Tab-separated table of N, CA and C and ligand atoms in Angstrom:
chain	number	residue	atom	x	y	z
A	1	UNK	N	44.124	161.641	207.975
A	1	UNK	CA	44.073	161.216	206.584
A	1	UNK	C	44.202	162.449	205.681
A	2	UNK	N	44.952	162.584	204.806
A	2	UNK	CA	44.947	163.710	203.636
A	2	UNK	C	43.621	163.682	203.264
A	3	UNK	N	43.388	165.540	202.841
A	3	UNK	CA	42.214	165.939	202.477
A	3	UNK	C	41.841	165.617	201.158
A	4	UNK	N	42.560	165.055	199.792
A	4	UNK	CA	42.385	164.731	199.484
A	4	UNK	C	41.033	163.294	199.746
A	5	UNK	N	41.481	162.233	200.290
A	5	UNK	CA	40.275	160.934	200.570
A	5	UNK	C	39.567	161.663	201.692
A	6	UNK	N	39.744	162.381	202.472
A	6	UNK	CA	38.947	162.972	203.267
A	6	UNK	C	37.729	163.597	202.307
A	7	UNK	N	37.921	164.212	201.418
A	7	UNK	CA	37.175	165.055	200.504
A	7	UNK	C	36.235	163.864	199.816
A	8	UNK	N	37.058	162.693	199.267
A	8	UNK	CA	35.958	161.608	198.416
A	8	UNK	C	35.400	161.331	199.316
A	9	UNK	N	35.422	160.664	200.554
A	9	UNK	CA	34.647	160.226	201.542
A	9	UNK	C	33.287	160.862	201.610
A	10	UNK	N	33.315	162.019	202.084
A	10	UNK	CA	32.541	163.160	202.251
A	10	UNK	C	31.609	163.620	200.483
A	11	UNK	N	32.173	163.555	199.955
A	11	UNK	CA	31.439	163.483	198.185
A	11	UNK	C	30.416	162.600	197.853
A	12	UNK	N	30.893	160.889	198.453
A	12	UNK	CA	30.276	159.719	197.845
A	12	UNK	C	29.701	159.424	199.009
A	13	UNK	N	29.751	159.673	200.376
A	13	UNK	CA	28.823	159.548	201.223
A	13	UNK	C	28.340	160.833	202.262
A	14	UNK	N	27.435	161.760	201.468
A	14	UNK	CA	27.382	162.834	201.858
A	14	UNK	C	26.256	162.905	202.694
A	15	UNK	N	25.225	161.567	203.035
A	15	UNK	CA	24.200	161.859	204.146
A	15	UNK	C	25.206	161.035	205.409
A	16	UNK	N	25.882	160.246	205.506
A	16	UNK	CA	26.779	159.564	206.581
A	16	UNK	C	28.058	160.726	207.162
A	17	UNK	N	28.466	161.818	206.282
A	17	UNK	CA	29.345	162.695	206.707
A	17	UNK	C	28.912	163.781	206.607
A	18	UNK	N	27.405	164.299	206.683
A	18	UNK	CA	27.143	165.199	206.522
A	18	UNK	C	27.158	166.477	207.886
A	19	UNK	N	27.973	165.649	209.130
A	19	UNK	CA	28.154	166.667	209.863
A	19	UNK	C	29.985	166.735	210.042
A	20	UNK	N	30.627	167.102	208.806
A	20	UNK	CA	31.872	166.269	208.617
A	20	UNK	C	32.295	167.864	208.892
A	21	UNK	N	31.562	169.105	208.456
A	21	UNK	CA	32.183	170.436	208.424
A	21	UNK	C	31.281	171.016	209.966
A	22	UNK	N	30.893	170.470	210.789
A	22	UNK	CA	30.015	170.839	211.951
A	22	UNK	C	30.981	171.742	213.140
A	23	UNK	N	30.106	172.049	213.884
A	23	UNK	CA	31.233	172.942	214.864
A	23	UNK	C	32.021	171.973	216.106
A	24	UNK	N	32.691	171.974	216.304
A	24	UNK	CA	33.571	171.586	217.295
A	24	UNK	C	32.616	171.256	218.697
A	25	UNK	N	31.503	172.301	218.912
A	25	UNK	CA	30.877	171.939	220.002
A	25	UNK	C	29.338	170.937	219.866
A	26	UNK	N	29.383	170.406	217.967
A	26	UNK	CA	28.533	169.825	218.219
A	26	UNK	C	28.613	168.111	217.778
A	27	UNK	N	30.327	168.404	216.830
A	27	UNK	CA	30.355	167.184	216.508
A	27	UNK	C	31.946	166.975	216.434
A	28	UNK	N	32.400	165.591	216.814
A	28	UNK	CA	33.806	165.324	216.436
A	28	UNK	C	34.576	165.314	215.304
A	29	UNK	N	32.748	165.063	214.294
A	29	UNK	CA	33.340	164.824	212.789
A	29	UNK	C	34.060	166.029	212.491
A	30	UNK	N	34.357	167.045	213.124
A	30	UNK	CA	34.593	168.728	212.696
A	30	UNK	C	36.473	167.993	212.228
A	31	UNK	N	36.940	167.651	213.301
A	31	UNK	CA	38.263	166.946	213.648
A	31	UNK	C	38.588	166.123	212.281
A	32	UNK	N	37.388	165.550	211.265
A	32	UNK	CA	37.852	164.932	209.970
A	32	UNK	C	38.198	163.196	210.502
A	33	UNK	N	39.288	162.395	209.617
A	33	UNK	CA	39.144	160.960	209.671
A	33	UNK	C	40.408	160.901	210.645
A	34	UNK	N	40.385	160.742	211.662
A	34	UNK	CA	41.399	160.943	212.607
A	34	UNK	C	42.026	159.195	212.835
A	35	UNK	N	43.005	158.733	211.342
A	35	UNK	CA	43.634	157.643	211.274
A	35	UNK	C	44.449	158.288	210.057
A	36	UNK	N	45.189	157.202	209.665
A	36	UNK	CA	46.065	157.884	208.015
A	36	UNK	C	45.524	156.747	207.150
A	37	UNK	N	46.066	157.045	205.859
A	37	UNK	CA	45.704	156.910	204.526
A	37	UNK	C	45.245	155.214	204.220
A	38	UNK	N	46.010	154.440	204.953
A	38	UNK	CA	46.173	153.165	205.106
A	38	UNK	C	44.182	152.125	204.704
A	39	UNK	N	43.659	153.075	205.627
A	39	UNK	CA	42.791	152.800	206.450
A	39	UNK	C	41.784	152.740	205.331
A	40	UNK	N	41.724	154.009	204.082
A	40	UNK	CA	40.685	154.329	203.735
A	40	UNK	C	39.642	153.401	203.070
A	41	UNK	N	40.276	152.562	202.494
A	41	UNK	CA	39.198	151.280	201.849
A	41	UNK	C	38.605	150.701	202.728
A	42	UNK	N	38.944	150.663	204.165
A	42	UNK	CA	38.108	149.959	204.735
A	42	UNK	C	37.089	150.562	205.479
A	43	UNK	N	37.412	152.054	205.382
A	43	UNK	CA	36.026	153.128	205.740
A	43	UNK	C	35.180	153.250	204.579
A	44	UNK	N	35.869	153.305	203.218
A	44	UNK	CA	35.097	153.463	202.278
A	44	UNK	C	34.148	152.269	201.657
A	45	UNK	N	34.435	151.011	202.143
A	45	UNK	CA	33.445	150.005	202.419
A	45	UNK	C	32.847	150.131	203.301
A	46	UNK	N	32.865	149.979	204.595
A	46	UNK	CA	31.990	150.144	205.489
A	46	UNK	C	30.623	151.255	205.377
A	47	UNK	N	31.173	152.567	204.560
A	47	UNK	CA	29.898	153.646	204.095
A	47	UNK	C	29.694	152.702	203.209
A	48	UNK	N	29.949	152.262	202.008
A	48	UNK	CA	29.165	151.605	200.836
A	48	UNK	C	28.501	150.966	201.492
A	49	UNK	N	28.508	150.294	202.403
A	49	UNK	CA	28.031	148.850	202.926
A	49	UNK	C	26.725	149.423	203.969
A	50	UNK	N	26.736	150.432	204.393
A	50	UNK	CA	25.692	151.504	205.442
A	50	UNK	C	24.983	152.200	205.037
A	51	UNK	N	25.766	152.367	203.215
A	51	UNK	CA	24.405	153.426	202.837
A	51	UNK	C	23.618	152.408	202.250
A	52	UNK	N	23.809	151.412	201.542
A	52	UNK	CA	23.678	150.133	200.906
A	52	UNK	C	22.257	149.865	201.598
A	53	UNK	N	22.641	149.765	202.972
A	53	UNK	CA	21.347	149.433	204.010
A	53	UNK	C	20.440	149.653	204.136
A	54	UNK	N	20.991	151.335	204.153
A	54	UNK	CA	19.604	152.241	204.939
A	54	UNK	C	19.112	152.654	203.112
A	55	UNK	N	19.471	152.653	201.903
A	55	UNK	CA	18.653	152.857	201.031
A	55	UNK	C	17.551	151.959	200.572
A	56	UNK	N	18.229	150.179	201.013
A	56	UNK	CA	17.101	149.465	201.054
A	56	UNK	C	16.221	149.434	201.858
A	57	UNK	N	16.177	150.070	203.375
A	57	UNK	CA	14.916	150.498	203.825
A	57	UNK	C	14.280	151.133	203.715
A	58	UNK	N	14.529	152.230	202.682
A	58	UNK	CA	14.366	153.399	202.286
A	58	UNK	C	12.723	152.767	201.463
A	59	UNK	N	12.912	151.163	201.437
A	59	UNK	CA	11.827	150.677	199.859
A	59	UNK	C	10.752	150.413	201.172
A	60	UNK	N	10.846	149.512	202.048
A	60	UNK	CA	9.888	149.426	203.201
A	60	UNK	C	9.167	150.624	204.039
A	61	UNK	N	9.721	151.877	203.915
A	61	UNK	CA	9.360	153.027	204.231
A	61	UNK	C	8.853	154.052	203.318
A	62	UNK	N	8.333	153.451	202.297
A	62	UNK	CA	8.033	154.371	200.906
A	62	UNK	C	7.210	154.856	201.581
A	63	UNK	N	6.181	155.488	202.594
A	63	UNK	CA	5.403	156.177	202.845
A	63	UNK	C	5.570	157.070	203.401
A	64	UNK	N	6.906	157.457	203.809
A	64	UNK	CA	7.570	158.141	204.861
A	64	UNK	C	7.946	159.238	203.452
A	65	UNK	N	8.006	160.811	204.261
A	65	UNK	CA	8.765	161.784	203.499
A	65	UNK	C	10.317	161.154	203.581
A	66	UNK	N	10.905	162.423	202.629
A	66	UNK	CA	12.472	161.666	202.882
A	66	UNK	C	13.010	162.149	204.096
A	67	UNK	N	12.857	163.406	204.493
A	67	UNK	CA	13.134	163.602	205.823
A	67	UNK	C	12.412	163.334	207.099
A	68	UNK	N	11.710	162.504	207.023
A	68	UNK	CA	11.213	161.866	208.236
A	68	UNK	C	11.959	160.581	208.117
A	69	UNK	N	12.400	160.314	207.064
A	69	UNK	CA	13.149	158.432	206.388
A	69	UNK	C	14.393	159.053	207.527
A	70	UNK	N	15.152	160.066	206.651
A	70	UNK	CA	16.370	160.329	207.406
A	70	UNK	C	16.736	160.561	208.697
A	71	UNK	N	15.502	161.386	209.244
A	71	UNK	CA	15.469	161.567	210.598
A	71	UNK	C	15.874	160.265	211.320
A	72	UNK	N	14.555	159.159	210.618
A	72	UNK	CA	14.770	158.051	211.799
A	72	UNK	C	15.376	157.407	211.604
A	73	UNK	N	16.347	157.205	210.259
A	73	UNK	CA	17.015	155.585	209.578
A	73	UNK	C	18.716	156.423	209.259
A	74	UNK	N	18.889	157.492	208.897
A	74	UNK	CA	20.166	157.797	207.939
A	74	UNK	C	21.348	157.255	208.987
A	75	UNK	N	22.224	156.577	208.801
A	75	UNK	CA	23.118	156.676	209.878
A	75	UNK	C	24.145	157.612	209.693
A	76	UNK	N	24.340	158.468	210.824
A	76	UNK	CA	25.635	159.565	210.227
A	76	UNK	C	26.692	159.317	211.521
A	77	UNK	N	27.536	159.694	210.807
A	77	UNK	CA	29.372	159.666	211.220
A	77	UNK	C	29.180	160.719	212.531
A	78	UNK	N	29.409	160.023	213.790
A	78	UNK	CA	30.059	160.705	215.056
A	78	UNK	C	31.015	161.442	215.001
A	79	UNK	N	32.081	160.084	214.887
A	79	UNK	CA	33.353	159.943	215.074
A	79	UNK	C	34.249	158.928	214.195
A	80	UNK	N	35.476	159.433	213.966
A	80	UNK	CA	36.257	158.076	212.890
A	80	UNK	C	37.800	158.587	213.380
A	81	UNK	N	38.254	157.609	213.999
A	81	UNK	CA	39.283	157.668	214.287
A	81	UNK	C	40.346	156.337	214.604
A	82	UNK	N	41.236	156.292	215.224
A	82	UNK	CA	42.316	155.333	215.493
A	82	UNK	C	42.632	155.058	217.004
A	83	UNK	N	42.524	154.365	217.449
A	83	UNK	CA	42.542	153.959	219.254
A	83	UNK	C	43.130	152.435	219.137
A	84	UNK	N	44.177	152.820	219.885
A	84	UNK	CA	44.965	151.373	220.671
A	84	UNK	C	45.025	150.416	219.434
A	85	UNK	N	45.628	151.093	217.689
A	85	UNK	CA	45.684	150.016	216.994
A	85	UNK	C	44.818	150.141	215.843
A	86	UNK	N	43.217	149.666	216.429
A	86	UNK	CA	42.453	149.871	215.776
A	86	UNK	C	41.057	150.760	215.643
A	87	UNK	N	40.949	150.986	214.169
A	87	UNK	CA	39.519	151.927	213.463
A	87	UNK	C	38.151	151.958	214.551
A	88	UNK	N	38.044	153.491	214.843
A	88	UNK	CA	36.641	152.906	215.696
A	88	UNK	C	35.937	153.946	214.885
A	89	UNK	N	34.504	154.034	214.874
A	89	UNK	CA	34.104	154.345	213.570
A	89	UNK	C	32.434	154.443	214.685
A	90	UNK	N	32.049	155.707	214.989
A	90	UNK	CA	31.341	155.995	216.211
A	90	UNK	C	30.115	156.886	215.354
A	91	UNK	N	29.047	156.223	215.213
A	91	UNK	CA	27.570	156.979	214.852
A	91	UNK	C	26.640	156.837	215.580
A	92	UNK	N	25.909	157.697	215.234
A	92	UNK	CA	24.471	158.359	215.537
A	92	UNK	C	23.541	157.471	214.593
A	93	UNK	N	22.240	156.518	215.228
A	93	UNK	CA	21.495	155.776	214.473
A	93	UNK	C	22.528	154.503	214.341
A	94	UNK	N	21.255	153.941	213.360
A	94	UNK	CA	21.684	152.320	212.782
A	94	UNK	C	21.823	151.293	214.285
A	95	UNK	N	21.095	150.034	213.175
A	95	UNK	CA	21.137	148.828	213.853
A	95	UNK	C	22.225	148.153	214.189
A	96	UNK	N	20.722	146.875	214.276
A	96	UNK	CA	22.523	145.831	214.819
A	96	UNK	C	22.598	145.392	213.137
A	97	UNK	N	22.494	145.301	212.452
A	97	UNK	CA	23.092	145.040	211.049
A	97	UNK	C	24.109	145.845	211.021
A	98	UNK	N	23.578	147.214	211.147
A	98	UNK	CA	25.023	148.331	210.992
A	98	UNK	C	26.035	147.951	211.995
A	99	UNK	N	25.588	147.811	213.338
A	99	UNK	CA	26.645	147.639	214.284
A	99	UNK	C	27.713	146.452	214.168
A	100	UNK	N	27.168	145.099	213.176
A	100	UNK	CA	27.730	143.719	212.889
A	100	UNK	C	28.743	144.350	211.767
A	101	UNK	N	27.920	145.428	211.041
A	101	UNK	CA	29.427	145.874	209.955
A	101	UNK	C	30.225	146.776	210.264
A	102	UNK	N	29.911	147.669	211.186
A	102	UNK	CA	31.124	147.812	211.786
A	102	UNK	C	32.185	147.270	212.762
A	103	UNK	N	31.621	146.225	213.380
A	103	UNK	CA	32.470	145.794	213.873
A	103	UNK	C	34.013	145.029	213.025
A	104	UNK	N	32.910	144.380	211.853
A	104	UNK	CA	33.654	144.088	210.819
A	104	UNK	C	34.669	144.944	210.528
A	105	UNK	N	34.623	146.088	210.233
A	105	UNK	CA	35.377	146.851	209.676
A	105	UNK	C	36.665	146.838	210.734
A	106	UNK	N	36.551	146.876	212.432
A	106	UNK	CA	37.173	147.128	212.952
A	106	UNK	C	37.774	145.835	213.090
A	107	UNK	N	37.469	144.991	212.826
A	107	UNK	CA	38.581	143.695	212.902
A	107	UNK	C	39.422	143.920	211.375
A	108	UNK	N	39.261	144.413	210.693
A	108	UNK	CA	39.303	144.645	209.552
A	108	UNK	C	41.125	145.581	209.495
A	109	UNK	N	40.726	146.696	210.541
A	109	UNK	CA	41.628	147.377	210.615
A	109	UNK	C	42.811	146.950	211.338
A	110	UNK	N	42.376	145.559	212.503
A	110	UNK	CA	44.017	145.657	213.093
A	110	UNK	C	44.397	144.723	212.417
A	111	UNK	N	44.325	144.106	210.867
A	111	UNK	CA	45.187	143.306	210.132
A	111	UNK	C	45.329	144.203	208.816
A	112	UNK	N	45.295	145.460	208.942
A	112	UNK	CA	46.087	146.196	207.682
A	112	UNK	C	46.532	147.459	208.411
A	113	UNK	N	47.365	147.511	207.151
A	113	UNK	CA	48.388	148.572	207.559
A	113	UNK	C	47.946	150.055	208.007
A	114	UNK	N	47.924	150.846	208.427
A	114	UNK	CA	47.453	152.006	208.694
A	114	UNK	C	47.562	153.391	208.034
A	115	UNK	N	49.173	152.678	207.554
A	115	UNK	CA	49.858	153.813	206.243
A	115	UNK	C	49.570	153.852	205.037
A	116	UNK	N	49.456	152.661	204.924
A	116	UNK	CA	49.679	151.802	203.332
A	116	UNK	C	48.743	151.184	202.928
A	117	UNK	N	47.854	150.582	203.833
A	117	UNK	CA	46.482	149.852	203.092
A	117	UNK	C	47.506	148.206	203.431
A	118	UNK	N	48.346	147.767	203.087
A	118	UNK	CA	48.887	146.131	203.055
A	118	UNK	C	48.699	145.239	204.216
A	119	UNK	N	48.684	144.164	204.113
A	119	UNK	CA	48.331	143.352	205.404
A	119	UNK	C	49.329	143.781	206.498
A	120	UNK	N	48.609	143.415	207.654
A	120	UNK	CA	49.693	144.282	208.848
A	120	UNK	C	49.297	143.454	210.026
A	121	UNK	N	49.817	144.020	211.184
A	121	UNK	CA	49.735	143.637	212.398
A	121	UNK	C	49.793	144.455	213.207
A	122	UNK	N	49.038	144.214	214.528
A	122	UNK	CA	48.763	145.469	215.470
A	122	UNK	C	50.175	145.116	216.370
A	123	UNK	N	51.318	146.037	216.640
A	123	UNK	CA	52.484	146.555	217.428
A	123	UNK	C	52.831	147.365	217.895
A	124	UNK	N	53.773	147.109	219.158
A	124	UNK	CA	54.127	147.807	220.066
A	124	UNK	C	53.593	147.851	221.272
A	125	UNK	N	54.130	148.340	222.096
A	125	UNK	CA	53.621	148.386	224.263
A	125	UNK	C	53.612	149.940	224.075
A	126	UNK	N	52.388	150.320	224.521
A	126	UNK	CA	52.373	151.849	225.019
A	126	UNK	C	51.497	152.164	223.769
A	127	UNK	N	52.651	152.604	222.844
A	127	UNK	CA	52.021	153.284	221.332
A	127	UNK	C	51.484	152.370	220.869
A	128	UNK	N	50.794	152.088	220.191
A	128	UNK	CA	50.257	150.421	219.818
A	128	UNK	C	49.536	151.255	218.588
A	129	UNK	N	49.931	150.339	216.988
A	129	UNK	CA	49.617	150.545	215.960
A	129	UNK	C	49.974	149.503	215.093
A	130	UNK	N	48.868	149.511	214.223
A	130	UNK	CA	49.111	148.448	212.999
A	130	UNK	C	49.268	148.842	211.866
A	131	UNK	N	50.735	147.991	212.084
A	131	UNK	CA	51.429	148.568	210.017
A	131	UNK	C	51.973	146.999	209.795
A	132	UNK	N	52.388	147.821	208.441
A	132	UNK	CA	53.212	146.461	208.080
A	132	UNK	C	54.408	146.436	208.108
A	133	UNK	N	55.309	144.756	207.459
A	133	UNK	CA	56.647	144.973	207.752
A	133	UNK	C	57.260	146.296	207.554
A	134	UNK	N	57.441	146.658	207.003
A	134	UNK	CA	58.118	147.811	205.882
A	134	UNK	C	57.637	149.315	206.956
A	135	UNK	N	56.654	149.463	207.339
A	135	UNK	CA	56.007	150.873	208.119
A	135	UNK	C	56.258	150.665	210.037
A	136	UNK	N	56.500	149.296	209.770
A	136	UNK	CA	57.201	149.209	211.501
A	136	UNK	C	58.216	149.409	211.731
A	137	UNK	N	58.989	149.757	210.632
A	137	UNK	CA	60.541	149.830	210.907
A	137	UNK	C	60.905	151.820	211.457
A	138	UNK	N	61.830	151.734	212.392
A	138	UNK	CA	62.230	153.078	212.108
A	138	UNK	C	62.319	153.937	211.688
A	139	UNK	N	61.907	155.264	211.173
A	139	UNK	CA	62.040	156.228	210.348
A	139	UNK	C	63.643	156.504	209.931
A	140	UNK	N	64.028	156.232	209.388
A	140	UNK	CA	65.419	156.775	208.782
A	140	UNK	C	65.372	157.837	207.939
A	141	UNK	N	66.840	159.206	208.877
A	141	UNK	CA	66.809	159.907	208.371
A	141	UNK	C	67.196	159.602	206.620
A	142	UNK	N	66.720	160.549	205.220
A	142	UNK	CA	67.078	160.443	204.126
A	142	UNK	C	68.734	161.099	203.759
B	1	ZN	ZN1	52.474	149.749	205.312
């Protein structure tokens, strides 16, 4: 994904990507959003929708410091990438609430485009990716 939405991602959800600049030997997030541009609304819901969560538990745990809250509740970004098609979207923490929205997300991804954001379909044998009409076609030289 261009560093550009790579950069908002990381801005507006900075406890979920906060190991987004980490070292190579301790986190994948180092690697960034490993899908293209297509994708990003439906990562950038899925954080709205995760931080959404864990801030409302944040009200049931008012007794907790904030870093003992975070320790045990923050969910942060593994991994975000593209496999066989579709978004897999791999953390550390969170429930099965979190786990029901991400799954969401990942059904989410093999009916849009990957380039473009537009409705799509998952294609091809071997390479297998979901675009739409228009992004399945051949690259033609200009
Ligand atoms: Zn497209």
């Amino acid at each position: 994904m261009k560093d550009e939405l790579d950069k908002q991602l990381c801005e507006k959800y900075p406890k979920i990507f906060k190991n987004r600049r980490g070292s190579m030997q301790e986190t994948c997030m180092c690697w960034g959003f490993e899908h293209d541009d297509g994708w990003y609304s439906i990562v950038d819901s899925l954080c709205a929708a995760i931080q959404n969560h864990v801030d409302n538990l944040r009200y049931e745990h008012r007794e907790m410091s904030q870093e003992a809250f975070d320790e045990e509740h923050q969910v942060v970004a593994a991994q975000v990438k593209e496999k066989f098609g579709g978004l897999r979207f791999y953390v550390d923490g969170g429930d099965d609430w979190v786990r029901g929205a991400i799954s969401m997300a990942e059904v989410m991804s093999y009916r849009t485009c990957e380039v473009c954001g537009a409705a799509g379909k998952t294609r091809g044998t071997g390479w297998v990716r979901t675009t739409c009409d228009e992004h399945s076609k051949p690259t033609q030289p200009e």
